[in-house]
mmCIF file of C-alpha atoms in Angstrom:
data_model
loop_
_atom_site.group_PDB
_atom_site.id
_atom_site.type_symbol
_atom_site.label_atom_id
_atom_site.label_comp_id
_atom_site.label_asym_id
_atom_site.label_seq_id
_atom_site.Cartn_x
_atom_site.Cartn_y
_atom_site.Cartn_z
ATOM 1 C CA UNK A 1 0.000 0.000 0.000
ATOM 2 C CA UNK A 2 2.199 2.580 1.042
ATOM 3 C CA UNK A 3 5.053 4.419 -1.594
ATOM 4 C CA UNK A 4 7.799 1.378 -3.178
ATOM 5 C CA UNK A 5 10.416 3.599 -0.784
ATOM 6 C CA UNK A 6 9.034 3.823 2.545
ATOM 7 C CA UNK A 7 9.838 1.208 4.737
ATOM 8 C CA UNK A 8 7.119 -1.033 5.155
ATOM 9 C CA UNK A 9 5.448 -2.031 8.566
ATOM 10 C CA UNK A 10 3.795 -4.781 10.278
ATOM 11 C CA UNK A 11 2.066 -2.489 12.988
ATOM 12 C CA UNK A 12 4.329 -0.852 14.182
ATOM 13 C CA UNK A 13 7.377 -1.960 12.954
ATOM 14 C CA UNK A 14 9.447 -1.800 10.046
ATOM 15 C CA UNK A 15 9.335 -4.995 8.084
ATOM 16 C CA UNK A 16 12.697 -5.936 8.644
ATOM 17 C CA UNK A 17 13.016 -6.039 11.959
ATOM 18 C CA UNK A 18 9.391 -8.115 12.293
ATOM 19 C CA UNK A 19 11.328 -10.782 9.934
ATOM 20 C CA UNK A 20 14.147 -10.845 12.244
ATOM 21 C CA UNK A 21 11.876 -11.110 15.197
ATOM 22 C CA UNK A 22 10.286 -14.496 13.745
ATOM 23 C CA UNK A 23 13.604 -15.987 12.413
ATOM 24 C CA UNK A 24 14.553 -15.353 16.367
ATOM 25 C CA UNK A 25 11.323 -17.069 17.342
ATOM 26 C CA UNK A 26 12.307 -20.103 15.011
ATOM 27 C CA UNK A 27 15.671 -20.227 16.661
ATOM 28 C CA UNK A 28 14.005 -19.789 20.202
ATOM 29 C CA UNK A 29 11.901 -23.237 18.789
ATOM 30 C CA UNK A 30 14.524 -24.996 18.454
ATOM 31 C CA UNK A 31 16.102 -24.598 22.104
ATOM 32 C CA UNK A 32 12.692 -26.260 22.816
ATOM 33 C CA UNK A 33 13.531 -29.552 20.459
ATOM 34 C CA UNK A 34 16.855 -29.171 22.313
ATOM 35 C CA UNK A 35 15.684 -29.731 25.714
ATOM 36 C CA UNK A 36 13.170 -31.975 24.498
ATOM 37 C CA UNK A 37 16.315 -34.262 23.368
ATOM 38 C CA UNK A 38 17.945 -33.781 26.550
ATOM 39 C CA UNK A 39 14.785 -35.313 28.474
ATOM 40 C CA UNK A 40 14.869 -37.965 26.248
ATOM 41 C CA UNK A 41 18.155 -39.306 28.348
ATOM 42 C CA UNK A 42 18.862 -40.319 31.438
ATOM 43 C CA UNK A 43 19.792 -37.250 33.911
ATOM 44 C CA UNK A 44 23.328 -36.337 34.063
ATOM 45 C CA UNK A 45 24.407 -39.001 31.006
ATOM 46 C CA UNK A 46 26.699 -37.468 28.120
ATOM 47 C CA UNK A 47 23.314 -37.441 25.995
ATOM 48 C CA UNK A 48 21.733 -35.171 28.329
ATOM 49 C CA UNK A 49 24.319 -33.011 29.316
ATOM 50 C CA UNK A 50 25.094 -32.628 24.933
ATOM 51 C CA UNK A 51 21.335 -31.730 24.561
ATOM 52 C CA UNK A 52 21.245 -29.623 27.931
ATOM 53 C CA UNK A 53 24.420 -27.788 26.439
ATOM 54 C CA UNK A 54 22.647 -27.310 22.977
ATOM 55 C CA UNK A 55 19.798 -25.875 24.395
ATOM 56 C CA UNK A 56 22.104 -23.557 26.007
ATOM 57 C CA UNK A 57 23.587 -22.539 23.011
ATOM 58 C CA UNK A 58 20.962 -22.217 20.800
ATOM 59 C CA UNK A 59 19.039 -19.724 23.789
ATOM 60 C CA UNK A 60 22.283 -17.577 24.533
ATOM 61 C CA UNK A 61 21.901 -16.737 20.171
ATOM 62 C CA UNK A 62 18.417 -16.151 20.724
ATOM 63 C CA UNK A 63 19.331 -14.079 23.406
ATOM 64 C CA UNK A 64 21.515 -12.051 21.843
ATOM 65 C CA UNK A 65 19.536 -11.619 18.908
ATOM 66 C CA UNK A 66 16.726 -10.453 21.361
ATOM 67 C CA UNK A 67 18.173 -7.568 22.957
ATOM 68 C CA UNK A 68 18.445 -6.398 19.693
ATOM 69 C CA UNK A 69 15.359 -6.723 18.248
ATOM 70 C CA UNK A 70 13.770 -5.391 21.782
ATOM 71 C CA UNK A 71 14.942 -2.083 20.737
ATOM 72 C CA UNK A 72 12.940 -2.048 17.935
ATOM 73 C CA UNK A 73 9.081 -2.583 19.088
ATOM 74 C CA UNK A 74 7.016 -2.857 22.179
ATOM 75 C CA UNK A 75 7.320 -5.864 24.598
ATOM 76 C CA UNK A 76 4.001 -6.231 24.203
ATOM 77 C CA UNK A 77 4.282 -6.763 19.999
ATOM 78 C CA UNK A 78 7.473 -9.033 20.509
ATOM 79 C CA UNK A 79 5.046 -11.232 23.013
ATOM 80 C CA UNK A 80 2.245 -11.176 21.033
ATOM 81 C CA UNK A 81 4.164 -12.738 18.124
ATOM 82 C CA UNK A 82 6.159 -15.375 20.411
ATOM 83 C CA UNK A 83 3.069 -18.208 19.932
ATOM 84 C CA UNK A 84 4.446 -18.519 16.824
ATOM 85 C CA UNK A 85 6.860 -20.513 18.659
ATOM 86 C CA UNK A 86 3.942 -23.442 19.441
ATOM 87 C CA UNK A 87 3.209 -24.188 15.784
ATOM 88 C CA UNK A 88 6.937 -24.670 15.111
ATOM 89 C CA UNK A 89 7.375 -26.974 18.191
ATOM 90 C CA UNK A 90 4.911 -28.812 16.713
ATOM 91 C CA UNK A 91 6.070 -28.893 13.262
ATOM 92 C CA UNK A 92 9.644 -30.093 14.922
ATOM 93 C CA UNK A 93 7.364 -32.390 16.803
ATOM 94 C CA UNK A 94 5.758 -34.283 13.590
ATOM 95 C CA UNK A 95 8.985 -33.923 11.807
ATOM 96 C CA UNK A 96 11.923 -34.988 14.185
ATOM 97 C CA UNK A 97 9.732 -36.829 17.116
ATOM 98 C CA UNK A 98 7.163 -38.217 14.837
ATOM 99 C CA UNK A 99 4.612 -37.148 17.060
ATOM 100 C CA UNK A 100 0.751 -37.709 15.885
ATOM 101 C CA UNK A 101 -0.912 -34.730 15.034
ATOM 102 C CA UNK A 102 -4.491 -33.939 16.391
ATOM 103 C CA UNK A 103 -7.012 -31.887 14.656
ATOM 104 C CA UNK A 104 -7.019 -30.037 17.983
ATOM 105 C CA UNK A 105 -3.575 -29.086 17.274
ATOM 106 C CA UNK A 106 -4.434 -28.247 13.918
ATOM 107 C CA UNK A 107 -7.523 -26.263 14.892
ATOM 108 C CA UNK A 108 -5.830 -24.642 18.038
ATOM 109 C CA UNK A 109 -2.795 -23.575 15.250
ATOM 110 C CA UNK A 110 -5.093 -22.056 13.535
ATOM 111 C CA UNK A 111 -6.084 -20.101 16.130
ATOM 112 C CA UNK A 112 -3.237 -19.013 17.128
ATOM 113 C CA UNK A 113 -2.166 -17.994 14.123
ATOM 114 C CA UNK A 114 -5.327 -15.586 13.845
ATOM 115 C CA UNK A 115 -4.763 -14.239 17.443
ATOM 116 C CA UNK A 116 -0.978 -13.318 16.323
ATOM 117 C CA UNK A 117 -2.548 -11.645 13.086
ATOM 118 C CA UNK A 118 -5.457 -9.537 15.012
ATOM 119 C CA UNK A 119 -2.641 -8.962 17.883
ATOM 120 C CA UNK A 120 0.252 -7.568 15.735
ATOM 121 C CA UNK A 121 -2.068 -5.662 12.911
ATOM 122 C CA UNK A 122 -3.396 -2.778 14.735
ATOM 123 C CA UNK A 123 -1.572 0.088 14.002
ATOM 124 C CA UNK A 124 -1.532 3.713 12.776
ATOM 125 C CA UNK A 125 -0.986 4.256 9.021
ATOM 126 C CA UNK A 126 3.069 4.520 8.372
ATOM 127 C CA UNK A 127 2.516 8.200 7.218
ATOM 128 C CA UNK A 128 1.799 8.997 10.517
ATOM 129 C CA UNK A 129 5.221 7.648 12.256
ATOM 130 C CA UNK A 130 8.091 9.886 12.371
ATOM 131 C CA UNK A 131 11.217 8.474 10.214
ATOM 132 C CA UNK A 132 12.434 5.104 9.393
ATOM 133 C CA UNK A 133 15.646 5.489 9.870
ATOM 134 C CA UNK A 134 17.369 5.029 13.502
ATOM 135 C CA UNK A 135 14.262 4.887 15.280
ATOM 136 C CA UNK A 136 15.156 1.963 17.114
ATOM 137 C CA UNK A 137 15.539 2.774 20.449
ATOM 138 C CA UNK A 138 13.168 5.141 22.718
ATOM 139 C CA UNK A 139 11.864 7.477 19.965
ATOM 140 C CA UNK A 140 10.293 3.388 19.159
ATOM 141 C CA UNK A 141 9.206 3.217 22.021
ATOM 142 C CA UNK A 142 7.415 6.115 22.846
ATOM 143 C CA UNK A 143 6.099 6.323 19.350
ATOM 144 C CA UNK A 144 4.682 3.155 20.203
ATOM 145 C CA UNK A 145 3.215 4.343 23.193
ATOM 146 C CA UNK A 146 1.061 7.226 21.924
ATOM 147 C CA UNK A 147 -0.567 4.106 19.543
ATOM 148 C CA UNK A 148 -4.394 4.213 20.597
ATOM 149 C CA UNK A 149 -6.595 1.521 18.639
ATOM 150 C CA UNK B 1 8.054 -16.981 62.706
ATOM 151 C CA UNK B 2 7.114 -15.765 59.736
ATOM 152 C CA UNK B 3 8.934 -18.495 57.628
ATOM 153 C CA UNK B 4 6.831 -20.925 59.693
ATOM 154 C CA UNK B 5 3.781 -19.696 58.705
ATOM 155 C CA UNK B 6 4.946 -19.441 55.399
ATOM 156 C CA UNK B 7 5.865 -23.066 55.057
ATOM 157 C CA UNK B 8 2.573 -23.407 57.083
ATOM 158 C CA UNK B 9 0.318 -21.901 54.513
ATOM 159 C CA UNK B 10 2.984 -23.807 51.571
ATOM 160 C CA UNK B 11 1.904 -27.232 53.285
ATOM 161 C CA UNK B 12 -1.640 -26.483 52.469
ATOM 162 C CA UNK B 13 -1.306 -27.737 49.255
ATOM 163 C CA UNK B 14 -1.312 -31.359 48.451
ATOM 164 C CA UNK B 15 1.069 -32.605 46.551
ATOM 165 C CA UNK B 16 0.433 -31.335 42.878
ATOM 166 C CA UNK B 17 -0.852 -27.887 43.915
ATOM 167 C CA UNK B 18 2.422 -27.077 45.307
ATOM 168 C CA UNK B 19 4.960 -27.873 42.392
ATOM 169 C CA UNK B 20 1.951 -26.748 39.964
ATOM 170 C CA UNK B 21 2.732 -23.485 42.093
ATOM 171 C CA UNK B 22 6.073 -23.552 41.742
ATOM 172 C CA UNK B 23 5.649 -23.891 38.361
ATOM 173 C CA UNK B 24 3.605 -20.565 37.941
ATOM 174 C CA UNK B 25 6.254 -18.691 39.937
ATOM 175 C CA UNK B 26 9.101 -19.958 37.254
ATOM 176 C CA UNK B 27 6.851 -18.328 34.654
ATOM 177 C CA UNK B 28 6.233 -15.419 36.876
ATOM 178 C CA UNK B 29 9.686 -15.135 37.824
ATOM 179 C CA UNK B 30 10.648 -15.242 34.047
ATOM 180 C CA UNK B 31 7.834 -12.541 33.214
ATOM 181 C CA UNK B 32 9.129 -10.458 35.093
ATOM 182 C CA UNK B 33 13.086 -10.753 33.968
ATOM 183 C CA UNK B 34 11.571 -10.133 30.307
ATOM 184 C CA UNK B 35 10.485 -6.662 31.384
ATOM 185 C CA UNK B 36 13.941 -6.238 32.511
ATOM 186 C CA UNK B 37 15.314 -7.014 29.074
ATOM 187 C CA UNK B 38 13.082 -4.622 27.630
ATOM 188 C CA UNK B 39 13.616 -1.954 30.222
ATOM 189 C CA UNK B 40 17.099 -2.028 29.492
ATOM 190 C CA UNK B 41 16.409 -2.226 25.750
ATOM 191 C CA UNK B 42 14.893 1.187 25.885
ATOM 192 C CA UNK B 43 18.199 2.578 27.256
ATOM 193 C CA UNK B 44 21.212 4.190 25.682
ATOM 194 C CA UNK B 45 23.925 2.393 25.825
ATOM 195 C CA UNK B 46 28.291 3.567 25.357
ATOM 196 C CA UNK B 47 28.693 0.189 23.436
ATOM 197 C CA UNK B 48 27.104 -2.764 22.217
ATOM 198 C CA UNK B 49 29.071 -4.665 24.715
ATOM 199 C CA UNK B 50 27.102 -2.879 27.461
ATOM 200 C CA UNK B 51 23.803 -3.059 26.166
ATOM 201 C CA UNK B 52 24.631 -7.183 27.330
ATOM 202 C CA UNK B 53 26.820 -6.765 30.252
ATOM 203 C CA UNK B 54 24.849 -4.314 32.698
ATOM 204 C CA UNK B 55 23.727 -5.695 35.763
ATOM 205 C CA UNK B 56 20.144 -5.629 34.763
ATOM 206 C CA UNK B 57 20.628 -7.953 32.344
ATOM 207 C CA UNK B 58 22.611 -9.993 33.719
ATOM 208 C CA UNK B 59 20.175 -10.069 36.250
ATOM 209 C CA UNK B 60 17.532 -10.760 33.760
ATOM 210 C CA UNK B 61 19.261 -13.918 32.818
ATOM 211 C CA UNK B 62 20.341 -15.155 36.095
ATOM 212 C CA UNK B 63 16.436 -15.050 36.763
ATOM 213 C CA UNK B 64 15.471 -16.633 33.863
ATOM 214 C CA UNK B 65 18.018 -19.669 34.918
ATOM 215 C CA UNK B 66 16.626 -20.319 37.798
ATOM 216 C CA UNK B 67 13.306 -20.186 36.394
ATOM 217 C CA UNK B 68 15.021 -22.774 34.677
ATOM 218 C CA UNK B 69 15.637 -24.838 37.410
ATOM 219 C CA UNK B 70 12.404 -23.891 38.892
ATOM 220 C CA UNK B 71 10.974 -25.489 36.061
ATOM 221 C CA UNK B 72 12.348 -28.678 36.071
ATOM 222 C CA UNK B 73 12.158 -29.138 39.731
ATOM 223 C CA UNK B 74 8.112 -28.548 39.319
ATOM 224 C CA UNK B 75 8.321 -31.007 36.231
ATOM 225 C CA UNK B 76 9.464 -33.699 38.500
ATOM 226 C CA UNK B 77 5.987 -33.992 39.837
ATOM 227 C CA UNK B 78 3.877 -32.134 37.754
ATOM 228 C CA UNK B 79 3.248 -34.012 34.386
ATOM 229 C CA UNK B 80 4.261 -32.053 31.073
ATOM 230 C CA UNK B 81 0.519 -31.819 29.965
ATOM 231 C CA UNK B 82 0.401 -28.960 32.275
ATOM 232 C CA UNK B 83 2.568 -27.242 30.374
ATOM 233 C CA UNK B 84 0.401 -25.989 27.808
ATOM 234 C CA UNK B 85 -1.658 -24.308 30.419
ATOM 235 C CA UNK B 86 1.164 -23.215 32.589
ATOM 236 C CA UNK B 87 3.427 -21.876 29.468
ATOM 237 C CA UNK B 88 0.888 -19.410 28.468
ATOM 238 C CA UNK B 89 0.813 -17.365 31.422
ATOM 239 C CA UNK B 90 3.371 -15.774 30.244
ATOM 240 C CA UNK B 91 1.687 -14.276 27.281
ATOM 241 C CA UNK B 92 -1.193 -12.467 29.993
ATOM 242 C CA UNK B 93 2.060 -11.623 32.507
ATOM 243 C CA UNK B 94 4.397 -9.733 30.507
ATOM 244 C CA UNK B 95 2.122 -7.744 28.821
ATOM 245 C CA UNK B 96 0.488 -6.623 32.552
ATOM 246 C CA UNK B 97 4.019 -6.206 33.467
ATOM 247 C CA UNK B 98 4.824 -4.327 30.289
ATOM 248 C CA UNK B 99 2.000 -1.672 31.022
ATOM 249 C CA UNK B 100 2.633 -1.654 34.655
ATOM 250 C CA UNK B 101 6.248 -0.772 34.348
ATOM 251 C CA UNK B 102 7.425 0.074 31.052
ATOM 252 C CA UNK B 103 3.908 1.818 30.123
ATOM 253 C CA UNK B 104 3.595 0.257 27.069
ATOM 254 C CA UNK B 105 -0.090 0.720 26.051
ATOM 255 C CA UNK B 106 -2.243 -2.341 25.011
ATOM 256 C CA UNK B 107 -4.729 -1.558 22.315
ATOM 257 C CA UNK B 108 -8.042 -3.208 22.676
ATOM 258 C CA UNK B 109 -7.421 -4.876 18.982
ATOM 259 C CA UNK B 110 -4.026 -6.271 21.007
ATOM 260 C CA UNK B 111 -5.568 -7.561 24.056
ATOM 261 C CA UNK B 112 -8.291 -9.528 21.666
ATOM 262 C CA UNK B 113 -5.440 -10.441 19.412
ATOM 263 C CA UNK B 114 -3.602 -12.013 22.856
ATOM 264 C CA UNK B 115 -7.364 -13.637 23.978
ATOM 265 C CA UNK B 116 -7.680 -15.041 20.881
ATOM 266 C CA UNK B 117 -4.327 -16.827 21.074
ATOM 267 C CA UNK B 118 -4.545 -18.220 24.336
ATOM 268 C CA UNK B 119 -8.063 -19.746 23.657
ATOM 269 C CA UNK B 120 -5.962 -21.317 20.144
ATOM 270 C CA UNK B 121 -3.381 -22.667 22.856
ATOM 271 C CA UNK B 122 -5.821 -24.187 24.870
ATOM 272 C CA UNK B 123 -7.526 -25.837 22.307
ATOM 273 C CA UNK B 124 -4.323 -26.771 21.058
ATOM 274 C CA UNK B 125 -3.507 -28.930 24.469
ATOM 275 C CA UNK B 126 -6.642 -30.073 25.113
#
């Protein structure tokens, strides 16, 4: 909708940095499938401890990635997005664990999915926010704050 | 004395209740420490360096380690099919949180957008 140039939004926040939000919510998945491997050995055996450290891993990256992208949008936006995170499990789930899927999961996916949609797509028009460029940190913020549905 | 009564009133509940509780602390516990991430997101920082090492982040993730802990001490008793009902507290705490301290403001379109995910998560686990 708005001009080829402008930086485009998803609510309130510049397109990029909502794509770099959900590949960090993929990564954050994962550190689920991690731990999820680690349970799957006994407590304290090399197994484990590998999966345990993996987890690890793969959450200090997410970590690091989310201090970033914190600067860029409202806690509340980053946490209404972070479901997202349930579907994946479940599509490492069916994939790696071979876990059955239910039509509850299905439905409740669904769901979800709509929630995150309604959640993350109120907004003001872009025209109305102040410049693209460097607004990361508390100009973002209190832009963010003066948005009224 | 106090501690007494506190493990008093902590003895009320029957097995489950308890570590269930435990549970919900973790993920209150963990709530909480996000708003600290953000809090210190919203801050200027010298260097990148510091916008990691500053005591309320480290703080942040010292919390959510224990919540770690927390967590699998609770899932000891408490059987994972909880989880999905557990879990999702987060999603009504950190947004409280986030308007209590940070002032973030919740649009109404938001707060359905958030109700409307947490009935998909129940559904999801049921």
């Amino acid at each position: 909708m708005s001009g080829e140039k402008k930086t485009r939004f998803v609510g309130e926040v510049p397109l990029k940095w909502f794509v770099l939000l959900h590949l960090s919510l993929v990564v954050n998945s994962l550190a689920g499938t991690a731990s999820k491997l680690a349970g799957r050995h006994k407590f304290l055996s090399f197994g484990f401890l590998f999966w345990y450290f993996m987890m690890l891993l793969i959450t200090m990256a997410f970590a690091v990635a989310w201090q970033q992208i914190l600067k860029h949008m409202s806690l509340t936006f980053a946490f209404t997005n972070k479901p997202i995170t349930i579907i994946w499990g479940l599509i490492w789930g069916v994939s790696i664990f071979r876990e059955t899927l239910s039509w509850k999961m299905i439905l409740g996916s669904a769901i979800i999915l709509v929630g995150i949609i309604v959640g993350v797509s109120d907004t003001v028009d872009p025209d109305a926010k102040p410049g693209t460029k460097g607004q990361g940190k508390l100009s973002g913020t209190s832009r963010e704050t003066e948005v009224e549905a | 004395m106090k501690m007494s009564l506190l493990a008093g009133g902590f003895s009320m509940f029957q097995g489950l209740e308890k570590y269930i509780i435990v549970w919900i602390i973790s993920v209150l516990i963990s709530s909480i420490a996000q708003v600290m991430l953000k809090a210190e997101a919203n801050k200027e920082h010298e260097s990148r360096l510091k916008e990691y090492l500053n005591p309320m982040v480290v703080t942040a993730y010292a919390i959510f380690f224990l919540s770690t802990f927390l967590t699998m001490y609770a899932l000891k008793y408490v059987p994972l099919t909880y989880s999905p009902i557990i879990e999702p507290l987060s999603y009504i705490f950190v947004p409280v949180i986030g308007v209590l301290v940070l002032k973030e403001k919740l649009s109404k379109r938001r707060v359905l957008g958030i109700l409307i995910m947490l009935v998909g998560i129940v559904i999801f686990s049921m």
